[in-house]
Short mmCIF file of N, CA and C in Angstrom, two decimals:
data_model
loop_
_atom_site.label_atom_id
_atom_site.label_comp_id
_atom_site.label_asym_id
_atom_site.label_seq_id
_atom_site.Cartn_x
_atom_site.Cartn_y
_atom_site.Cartn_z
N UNK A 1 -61.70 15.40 -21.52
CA UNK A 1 -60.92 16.00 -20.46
C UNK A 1 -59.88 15.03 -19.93
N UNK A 2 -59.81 13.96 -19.81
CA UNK A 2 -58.92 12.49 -18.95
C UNK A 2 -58.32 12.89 -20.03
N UNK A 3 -58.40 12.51 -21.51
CA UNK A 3 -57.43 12.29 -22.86
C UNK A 3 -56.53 13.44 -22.61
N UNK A 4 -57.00 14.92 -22.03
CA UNK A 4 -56.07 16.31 -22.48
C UNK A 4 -55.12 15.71 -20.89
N UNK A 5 -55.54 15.71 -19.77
CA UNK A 5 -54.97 15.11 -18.70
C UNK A 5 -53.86 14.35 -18.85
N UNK A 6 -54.38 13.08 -19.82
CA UNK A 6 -53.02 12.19 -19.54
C UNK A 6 -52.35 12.46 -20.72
N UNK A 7 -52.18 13.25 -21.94
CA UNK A 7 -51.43 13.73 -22.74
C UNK A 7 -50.64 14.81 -21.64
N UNK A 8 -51.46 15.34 -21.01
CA UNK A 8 -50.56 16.80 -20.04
C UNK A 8 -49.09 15.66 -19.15
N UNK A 9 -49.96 14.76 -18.65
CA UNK A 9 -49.27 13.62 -17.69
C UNK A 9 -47.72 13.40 -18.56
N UNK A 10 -48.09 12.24 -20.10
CA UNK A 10 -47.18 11.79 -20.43
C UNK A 10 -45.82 12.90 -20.81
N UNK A 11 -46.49 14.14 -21.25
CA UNK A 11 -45.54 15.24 -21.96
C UNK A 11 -44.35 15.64 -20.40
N UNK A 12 -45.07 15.68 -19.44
CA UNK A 12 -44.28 16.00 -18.21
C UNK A 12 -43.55 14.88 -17.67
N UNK A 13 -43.72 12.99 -18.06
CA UNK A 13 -42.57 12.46 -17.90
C UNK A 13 -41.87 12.59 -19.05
N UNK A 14 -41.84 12.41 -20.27
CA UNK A 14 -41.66 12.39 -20.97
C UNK A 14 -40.01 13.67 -20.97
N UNK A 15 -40.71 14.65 -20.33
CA UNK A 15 -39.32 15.90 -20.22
C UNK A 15 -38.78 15.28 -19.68
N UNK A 16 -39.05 14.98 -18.01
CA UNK A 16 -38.60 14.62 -16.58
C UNK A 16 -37.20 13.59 -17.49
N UNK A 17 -37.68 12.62 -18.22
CA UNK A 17 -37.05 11.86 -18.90
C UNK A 17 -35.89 11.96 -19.64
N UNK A 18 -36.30 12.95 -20.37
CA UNK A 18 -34.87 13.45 -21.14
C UNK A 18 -33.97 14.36 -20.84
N UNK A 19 -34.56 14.78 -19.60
CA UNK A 19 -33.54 15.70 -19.13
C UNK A 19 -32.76 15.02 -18.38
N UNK A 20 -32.97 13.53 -17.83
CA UNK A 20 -32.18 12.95 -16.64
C UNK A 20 -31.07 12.37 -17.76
N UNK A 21 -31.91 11.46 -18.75
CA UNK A 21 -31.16 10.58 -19.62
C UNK A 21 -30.18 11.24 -20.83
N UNK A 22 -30.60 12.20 -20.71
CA UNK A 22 -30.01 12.64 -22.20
C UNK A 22 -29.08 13.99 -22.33
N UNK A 23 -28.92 14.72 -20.93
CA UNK A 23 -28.00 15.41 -20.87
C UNK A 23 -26.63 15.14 -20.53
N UNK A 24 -25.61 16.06 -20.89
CA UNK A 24 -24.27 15.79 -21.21
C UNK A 24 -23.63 15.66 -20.12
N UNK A 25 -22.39 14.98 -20.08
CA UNK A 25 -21.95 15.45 -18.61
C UNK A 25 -20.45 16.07 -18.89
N UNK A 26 -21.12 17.63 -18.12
CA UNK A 26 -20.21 18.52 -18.44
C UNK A 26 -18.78 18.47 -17.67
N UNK A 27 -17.64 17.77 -17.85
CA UNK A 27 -16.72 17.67 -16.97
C UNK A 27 -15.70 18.43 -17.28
N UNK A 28 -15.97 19.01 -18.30
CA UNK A 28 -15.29 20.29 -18.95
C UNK A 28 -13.69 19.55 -19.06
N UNK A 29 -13.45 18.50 -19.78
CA UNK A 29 -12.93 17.40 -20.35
C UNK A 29 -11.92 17.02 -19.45
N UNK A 30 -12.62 16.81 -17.83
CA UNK A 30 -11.37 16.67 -16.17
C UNK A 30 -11.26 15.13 -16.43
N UNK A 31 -10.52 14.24 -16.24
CA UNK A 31 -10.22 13.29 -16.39
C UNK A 31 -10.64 12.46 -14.94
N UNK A 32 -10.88 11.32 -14.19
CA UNK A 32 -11.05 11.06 -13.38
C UNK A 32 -9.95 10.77 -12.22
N UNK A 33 -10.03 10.87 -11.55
CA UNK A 33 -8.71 11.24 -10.79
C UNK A 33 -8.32 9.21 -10.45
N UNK A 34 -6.60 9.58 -10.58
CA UNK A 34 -6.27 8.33 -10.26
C UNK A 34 -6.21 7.71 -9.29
N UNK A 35 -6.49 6.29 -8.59
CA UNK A 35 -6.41 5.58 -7.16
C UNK A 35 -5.52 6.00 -7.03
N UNK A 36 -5.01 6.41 -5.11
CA UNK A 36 -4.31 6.29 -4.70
C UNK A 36 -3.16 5.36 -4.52
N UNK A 37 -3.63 4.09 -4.66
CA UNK A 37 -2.79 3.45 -4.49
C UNK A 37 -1.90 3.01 -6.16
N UNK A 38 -2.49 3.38 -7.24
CA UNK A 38 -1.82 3.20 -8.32
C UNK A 38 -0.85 4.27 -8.65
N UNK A 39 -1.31 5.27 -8.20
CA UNK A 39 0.15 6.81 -8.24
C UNK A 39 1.34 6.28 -7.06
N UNK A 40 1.09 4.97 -6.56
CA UNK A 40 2.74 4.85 -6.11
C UNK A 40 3.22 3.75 -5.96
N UNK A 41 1.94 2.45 -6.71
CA UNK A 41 2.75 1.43 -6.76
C UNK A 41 4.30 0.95 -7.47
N UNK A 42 5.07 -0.05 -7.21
CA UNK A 42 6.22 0.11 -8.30
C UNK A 42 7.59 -0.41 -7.09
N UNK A 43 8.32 -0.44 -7.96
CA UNK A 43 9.60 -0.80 -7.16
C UNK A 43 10.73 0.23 -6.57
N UNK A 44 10.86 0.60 -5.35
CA UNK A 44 11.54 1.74 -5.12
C UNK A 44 13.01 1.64 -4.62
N UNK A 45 14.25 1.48 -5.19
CA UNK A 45 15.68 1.64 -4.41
C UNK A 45 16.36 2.18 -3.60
N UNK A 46 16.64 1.80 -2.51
CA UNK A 46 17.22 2.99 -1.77
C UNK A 46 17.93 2.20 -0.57
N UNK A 47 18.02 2.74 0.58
CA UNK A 47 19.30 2.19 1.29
C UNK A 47 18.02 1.32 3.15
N UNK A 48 18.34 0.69 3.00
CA UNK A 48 17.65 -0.19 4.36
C UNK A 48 18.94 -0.20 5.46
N UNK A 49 18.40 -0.06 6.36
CA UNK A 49 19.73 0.03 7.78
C UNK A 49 18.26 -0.94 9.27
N UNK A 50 19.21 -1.83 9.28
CA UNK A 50 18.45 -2.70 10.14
C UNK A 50 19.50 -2.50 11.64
N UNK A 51 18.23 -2.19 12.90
CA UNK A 51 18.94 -2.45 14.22
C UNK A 51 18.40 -2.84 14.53
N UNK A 52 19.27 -3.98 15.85
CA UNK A 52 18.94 -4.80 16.65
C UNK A 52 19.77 -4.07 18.10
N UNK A 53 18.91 -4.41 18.89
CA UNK A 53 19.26 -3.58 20.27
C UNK A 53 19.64 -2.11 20.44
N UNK A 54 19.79 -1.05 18.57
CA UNK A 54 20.00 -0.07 19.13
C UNK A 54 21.52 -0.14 18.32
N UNK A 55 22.24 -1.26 17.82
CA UNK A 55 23.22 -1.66 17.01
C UNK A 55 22.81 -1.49 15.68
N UNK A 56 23.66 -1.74 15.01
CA UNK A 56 23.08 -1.26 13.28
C UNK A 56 23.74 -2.91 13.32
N UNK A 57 22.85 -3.12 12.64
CA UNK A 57 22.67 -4.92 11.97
C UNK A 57 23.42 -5.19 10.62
N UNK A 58 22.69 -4.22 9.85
CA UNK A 58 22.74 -4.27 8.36
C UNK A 58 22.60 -2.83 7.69
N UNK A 59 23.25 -2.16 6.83
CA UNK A 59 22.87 -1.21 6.12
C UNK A 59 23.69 -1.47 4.51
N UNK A 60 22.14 -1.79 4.04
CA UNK A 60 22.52 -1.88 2.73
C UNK A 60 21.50 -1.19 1.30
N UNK A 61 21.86 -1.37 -0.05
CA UNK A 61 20.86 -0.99 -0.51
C UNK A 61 20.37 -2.32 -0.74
N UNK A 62 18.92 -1.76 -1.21
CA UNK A 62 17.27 -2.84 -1.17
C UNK A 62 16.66 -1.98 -2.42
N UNK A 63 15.86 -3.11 -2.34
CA UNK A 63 14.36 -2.72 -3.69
C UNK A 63 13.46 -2.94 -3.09
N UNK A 64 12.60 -2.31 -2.14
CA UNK A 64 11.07 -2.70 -1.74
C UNK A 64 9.96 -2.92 -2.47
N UNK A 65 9.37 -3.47 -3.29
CA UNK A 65 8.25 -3.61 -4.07
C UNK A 65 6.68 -3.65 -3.57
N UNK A 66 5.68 -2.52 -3.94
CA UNK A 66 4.66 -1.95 -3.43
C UNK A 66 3.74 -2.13 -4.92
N UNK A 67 2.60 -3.15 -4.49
CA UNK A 67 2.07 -3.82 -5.22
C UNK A 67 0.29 -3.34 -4.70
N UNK A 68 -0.25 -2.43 -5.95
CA UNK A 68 -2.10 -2.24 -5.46
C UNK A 68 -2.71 -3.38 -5.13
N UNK A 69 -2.97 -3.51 -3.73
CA UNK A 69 -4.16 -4.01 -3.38
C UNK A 69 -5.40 -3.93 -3.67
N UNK A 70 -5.78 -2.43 -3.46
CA UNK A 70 -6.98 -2.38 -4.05
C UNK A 70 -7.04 -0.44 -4.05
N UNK A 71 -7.83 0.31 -4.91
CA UNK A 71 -7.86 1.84 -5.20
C UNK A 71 -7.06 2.61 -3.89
N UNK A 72 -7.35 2.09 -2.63
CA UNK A 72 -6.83 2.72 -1.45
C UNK A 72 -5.86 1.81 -0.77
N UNK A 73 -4.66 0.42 -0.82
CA UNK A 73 -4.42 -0.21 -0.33
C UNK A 73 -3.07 -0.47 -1.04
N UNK A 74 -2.43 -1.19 -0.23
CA UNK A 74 -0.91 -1.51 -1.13
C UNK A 74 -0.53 -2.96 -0.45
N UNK A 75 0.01 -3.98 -0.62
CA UNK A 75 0.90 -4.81 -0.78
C UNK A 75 2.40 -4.45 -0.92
N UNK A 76 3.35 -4.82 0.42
CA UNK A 76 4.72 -4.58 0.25
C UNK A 76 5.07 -5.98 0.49
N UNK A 77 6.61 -6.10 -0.28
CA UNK A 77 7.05 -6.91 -0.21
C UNK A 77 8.25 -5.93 0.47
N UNK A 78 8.93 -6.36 1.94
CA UNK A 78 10.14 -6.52 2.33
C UNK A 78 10.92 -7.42 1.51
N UNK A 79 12.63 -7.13 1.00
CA UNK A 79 13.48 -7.66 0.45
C UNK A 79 14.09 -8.54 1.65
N UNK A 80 14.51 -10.05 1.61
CA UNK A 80 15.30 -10.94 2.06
C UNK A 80 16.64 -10.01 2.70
N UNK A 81 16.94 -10.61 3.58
CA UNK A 81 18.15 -9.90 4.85
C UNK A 81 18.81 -10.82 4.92
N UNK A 82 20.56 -10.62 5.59
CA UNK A 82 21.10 -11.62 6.20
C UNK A 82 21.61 -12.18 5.39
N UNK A 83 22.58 -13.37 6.16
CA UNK A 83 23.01 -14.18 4.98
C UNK A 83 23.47 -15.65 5.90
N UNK A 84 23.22 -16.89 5.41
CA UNK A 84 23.56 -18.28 6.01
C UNK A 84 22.43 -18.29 6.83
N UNK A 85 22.80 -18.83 7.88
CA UNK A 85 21.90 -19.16 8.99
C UNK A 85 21.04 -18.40 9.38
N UNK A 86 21.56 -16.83 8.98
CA UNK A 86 20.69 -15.73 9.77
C UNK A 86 19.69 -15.16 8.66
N UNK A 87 19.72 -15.89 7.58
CA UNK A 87 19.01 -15.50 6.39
C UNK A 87 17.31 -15.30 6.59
N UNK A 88 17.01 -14.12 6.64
CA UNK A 88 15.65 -14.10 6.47
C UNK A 88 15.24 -13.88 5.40
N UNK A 89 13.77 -14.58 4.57
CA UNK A 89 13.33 -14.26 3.28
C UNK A 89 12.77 -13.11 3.09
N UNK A 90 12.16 -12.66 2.06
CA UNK A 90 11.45 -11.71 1.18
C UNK A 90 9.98 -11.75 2.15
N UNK A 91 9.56 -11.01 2.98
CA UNK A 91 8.33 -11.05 3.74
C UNK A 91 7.50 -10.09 2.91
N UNK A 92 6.17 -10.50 2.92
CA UNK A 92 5.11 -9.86 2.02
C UNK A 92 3.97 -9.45 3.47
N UNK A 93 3.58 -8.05 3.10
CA UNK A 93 2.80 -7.60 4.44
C UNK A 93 1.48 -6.89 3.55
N UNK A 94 0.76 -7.51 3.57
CA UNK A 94 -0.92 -7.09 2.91
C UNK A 94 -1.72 -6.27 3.89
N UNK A 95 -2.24 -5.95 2.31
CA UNK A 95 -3.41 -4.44 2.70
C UNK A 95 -2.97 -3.56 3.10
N UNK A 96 -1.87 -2.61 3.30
CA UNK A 96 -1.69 -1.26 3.85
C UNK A 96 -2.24 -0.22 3.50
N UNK A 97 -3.56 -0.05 4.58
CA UNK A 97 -4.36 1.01 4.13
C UNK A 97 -3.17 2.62 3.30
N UNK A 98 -3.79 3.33 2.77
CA UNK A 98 -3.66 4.35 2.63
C UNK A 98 -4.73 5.86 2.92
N UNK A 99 -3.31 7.09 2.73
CA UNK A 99 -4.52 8.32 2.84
C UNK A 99 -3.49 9.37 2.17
N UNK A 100 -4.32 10.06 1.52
CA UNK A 100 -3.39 11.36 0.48
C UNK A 100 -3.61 12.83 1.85
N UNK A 101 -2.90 13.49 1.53
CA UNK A 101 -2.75 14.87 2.21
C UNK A 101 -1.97 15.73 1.37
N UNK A 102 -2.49 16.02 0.36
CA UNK A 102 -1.83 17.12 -0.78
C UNK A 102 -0.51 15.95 -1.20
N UNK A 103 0.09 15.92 -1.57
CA UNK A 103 1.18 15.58 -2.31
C UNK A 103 1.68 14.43 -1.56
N UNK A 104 1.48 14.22 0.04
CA UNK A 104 1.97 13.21 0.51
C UNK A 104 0.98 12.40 0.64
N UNK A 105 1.30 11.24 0.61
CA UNK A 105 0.54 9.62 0.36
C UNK A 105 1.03 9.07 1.90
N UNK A 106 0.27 8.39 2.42
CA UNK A 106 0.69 7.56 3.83
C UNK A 106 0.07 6.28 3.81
N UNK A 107 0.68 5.64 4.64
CA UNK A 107 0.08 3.88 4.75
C UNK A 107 0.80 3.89 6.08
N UNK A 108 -0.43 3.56 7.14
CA UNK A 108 -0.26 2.59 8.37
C UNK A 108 -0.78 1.45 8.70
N UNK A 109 0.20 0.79 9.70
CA UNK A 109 -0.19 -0.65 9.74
C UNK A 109 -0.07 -0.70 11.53
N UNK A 110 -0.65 -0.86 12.07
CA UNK A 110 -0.56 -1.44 13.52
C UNK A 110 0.31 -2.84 13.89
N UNK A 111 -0.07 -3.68 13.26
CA UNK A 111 0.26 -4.68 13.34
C UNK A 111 -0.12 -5.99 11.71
N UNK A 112 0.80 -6.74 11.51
CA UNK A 112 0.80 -7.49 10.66
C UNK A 112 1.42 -8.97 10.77
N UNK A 113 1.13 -9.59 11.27
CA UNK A 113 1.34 -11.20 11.38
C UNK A 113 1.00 -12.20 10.34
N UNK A 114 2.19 -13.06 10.32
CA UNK A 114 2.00 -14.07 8.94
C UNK A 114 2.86 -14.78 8.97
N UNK A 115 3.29 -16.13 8.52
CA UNK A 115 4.34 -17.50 8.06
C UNK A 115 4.58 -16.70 6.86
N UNK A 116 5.86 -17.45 6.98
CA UNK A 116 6.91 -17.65 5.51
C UNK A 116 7.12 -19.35 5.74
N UNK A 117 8.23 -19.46 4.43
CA UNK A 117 9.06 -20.75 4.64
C UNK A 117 10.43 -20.43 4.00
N UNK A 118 11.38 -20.83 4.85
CA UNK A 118 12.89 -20.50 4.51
C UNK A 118 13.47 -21.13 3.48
N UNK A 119 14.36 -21.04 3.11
CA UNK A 119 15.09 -21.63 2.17
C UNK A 119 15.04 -23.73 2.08
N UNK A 120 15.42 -23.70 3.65
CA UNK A 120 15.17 -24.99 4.19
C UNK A 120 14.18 -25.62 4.20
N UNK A 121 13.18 -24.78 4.06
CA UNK A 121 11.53 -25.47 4.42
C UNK A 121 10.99 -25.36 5.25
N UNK A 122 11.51 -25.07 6.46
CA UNK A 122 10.64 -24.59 7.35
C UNK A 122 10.16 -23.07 7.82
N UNK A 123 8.83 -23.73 8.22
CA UNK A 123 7.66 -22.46 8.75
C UNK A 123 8.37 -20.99 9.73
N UNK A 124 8.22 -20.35 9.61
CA UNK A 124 8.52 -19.23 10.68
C UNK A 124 7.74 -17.86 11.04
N UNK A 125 7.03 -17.65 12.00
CA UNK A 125 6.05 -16.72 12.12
C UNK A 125 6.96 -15.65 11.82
N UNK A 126 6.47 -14.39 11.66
CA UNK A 126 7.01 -13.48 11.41
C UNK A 126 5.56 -12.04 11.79
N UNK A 127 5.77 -11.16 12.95
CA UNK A 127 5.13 -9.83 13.13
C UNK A 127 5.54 -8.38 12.60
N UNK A 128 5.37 -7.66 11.63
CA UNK A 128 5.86 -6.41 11.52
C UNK A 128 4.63 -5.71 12.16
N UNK A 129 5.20 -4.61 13.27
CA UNK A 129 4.43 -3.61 14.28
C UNK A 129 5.18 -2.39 13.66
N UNK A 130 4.15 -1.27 13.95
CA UNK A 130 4.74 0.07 13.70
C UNK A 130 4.88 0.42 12.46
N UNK A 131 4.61 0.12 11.75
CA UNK A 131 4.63 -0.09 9.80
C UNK A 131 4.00 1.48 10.01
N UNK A 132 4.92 2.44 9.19
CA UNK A 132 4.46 3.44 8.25
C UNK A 132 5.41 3.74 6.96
N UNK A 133 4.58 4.18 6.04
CA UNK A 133 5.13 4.53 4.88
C UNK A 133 4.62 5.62 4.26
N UNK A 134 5.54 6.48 3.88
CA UNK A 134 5.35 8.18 3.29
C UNK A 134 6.19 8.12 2.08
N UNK A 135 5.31 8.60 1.05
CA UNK A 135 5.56 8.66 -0.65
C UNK A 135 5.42 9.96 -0.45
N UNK A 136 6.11 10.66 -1.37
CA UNK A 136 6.49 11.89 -1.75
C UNK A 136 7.18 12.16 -3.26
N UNK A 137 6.19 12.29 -4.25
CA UNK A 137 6.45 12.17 -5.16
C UNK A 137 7.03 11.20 -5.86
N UNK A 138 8.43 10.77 -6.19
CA UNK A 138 9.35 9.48 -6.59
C UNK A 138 9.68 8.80 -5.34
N UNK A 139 9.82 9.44 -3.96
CA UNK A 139 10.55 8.77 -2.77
C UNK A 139 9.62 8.14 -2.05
N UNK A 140 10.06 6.79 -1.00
CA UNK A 140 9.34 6.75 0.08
C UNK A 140 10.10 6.12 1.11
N UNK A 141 9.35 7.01 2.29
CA UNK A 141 10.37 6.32 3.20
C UNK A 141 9.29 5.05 4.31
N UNK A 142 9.93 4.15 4.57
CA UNK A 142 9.72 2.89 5.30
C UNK A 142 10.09 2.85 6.66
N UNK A 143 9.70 2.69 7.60
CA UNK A 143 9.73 2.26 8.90
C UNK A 143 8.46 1.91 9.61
N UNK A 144 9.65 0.36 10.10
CA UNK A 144 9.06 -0.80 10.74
C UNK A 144 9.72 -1.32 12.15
N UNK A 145 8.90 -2.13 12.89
CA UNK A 145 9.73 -3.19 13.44
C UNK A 145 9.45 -4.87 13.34
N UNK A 146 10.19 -5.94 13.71
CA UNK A 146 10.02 -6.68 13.08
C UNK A 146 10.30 -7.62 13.43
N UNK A 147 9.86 -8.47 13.83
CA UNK A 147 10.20 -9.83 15.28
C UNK A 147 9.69 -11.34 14.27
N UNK A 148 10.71 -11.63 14.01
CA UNK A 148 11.49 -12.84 13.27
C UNK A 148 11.31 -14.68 13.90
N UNK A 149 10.53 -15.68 13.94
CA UNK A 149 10.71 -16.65 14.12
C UNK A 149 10.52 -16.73 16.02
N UNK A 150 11.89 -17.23 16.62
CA UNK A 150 11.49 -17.23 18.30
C UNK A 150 13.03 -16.11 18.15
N UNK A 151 13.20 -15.13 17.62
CA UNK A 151 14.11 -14.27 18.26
C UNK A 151 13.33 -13.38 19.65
N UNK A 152 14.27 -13.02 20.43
CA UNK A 152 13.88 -12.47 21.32
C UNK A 152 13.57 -10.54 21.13
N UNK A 153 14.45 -10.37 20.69
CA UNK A 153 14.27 -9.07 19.99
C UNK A 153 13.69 -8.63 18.76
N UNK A 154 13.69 -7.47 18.84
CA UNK A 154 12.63 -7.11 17.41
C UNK A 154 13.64 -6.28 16.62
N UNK A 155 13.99 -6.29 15.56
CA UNK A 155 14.79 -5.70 13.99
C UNK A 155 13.93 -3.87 13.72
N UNK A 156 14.50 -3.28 14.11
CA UNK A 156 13.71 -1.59 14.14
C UNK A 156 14.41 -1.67 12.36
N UNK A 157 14.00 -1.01 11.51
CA UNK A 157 14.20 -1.23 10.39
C UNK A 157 13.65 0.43 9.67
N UNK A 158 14.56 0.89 9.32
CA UNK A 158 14.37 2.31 8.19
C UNK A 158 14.83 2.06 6.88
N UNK A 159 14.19 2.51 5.81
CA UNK A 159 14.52 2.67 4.42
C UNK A 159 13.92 3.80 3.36
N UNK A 160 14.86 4.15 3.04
CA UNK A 160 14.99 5.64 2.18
C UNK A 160 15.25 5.00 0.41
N UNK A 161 14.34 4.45 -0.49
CA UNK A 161 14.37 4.86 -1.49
C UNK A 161 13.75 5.76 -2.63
N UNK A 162 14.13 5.96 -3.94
CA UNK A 162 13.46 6.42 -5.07
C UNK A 162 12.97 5.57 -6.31
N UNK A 163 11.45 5.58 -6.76
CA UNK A 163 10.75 4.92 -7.46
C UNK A 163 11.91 4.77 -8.46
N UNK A 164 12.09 3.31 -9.30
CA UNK A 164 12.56 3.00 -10.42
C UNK A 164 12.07 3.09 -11.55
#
């Protein structure tokens, strides 16, 4: 009677077993869906218009470069501004979370603080506040603000390009 028992026993893991391990997985051949943040990394062209006080500073075209952080996250690089003395470099602003909503992609940033070093060599803090960014298929648009070294004012900053 124990022998018919634990033959009954092993036959019932024994299924339990092959049904976990050995069935197919039917995905009815769906592919796994891609990170967010890899459907829009890349370099995008388009036109940057920088104000100061409410003045237009600068309006020129730029290449912003948006680099995966990680499945949900991006790395931007701001393009270098200015020119001579007033030259600011290429600022890099990490981790910008992301979130999808049908077709549109978003990244906000509250706040982002960090050093550079200028052309010259020296250190300069640098804050971008207000950071959002909206992808829409090939486009995205950029707006920031952006308080530079000991300037007193902050650089309000929009940019409109399309993925390259």
């Amino acid at each position: 009677m124990k022998i018919k028992c634990f033959m009954t026993m092993m036959a019932a893991v024994a299924v339990v077993l092959g049904m976990s391990s050995c069935g197919s997985d039917d995905d009815n051949g769906a592919e796994a869906p891609v990170a967010v943040a890899t459907q829009v990394e890349g370099s995008y062209s388009g036109n940057e218009v920088i104000k100061v006080m409410g003045d237009e500073s600068s309006n020129e075209t730029k290449t912003y470069e948006f680099v995966k952080a990680s499945d949900t996250a991006l790395d931007l690089t701001v393009p270098a501004s200015g020119e001579g003395m007033m030259m600011i470099p290429a600022l890099p602003v990490k981790n910008i979370p992301l979130t999808k909503s049908g077709d549109i992609i978003t990244g906000k940033l509250d706040t982002y603080e960090s050093k550079v070093t200028t052309a010259q060599g020296a250190e300069k803090n640098y804050t971008i506040s207000n950071l959002v960014v909206i992808f829409n298929d090939k486009t995205v648009a950029v707006t920031f603000s952006l308080k530079y070294g000991n300037m007193p004012m902050s650089m309000e900053t929009t940019f409109a390009g399309e993925k390259k």
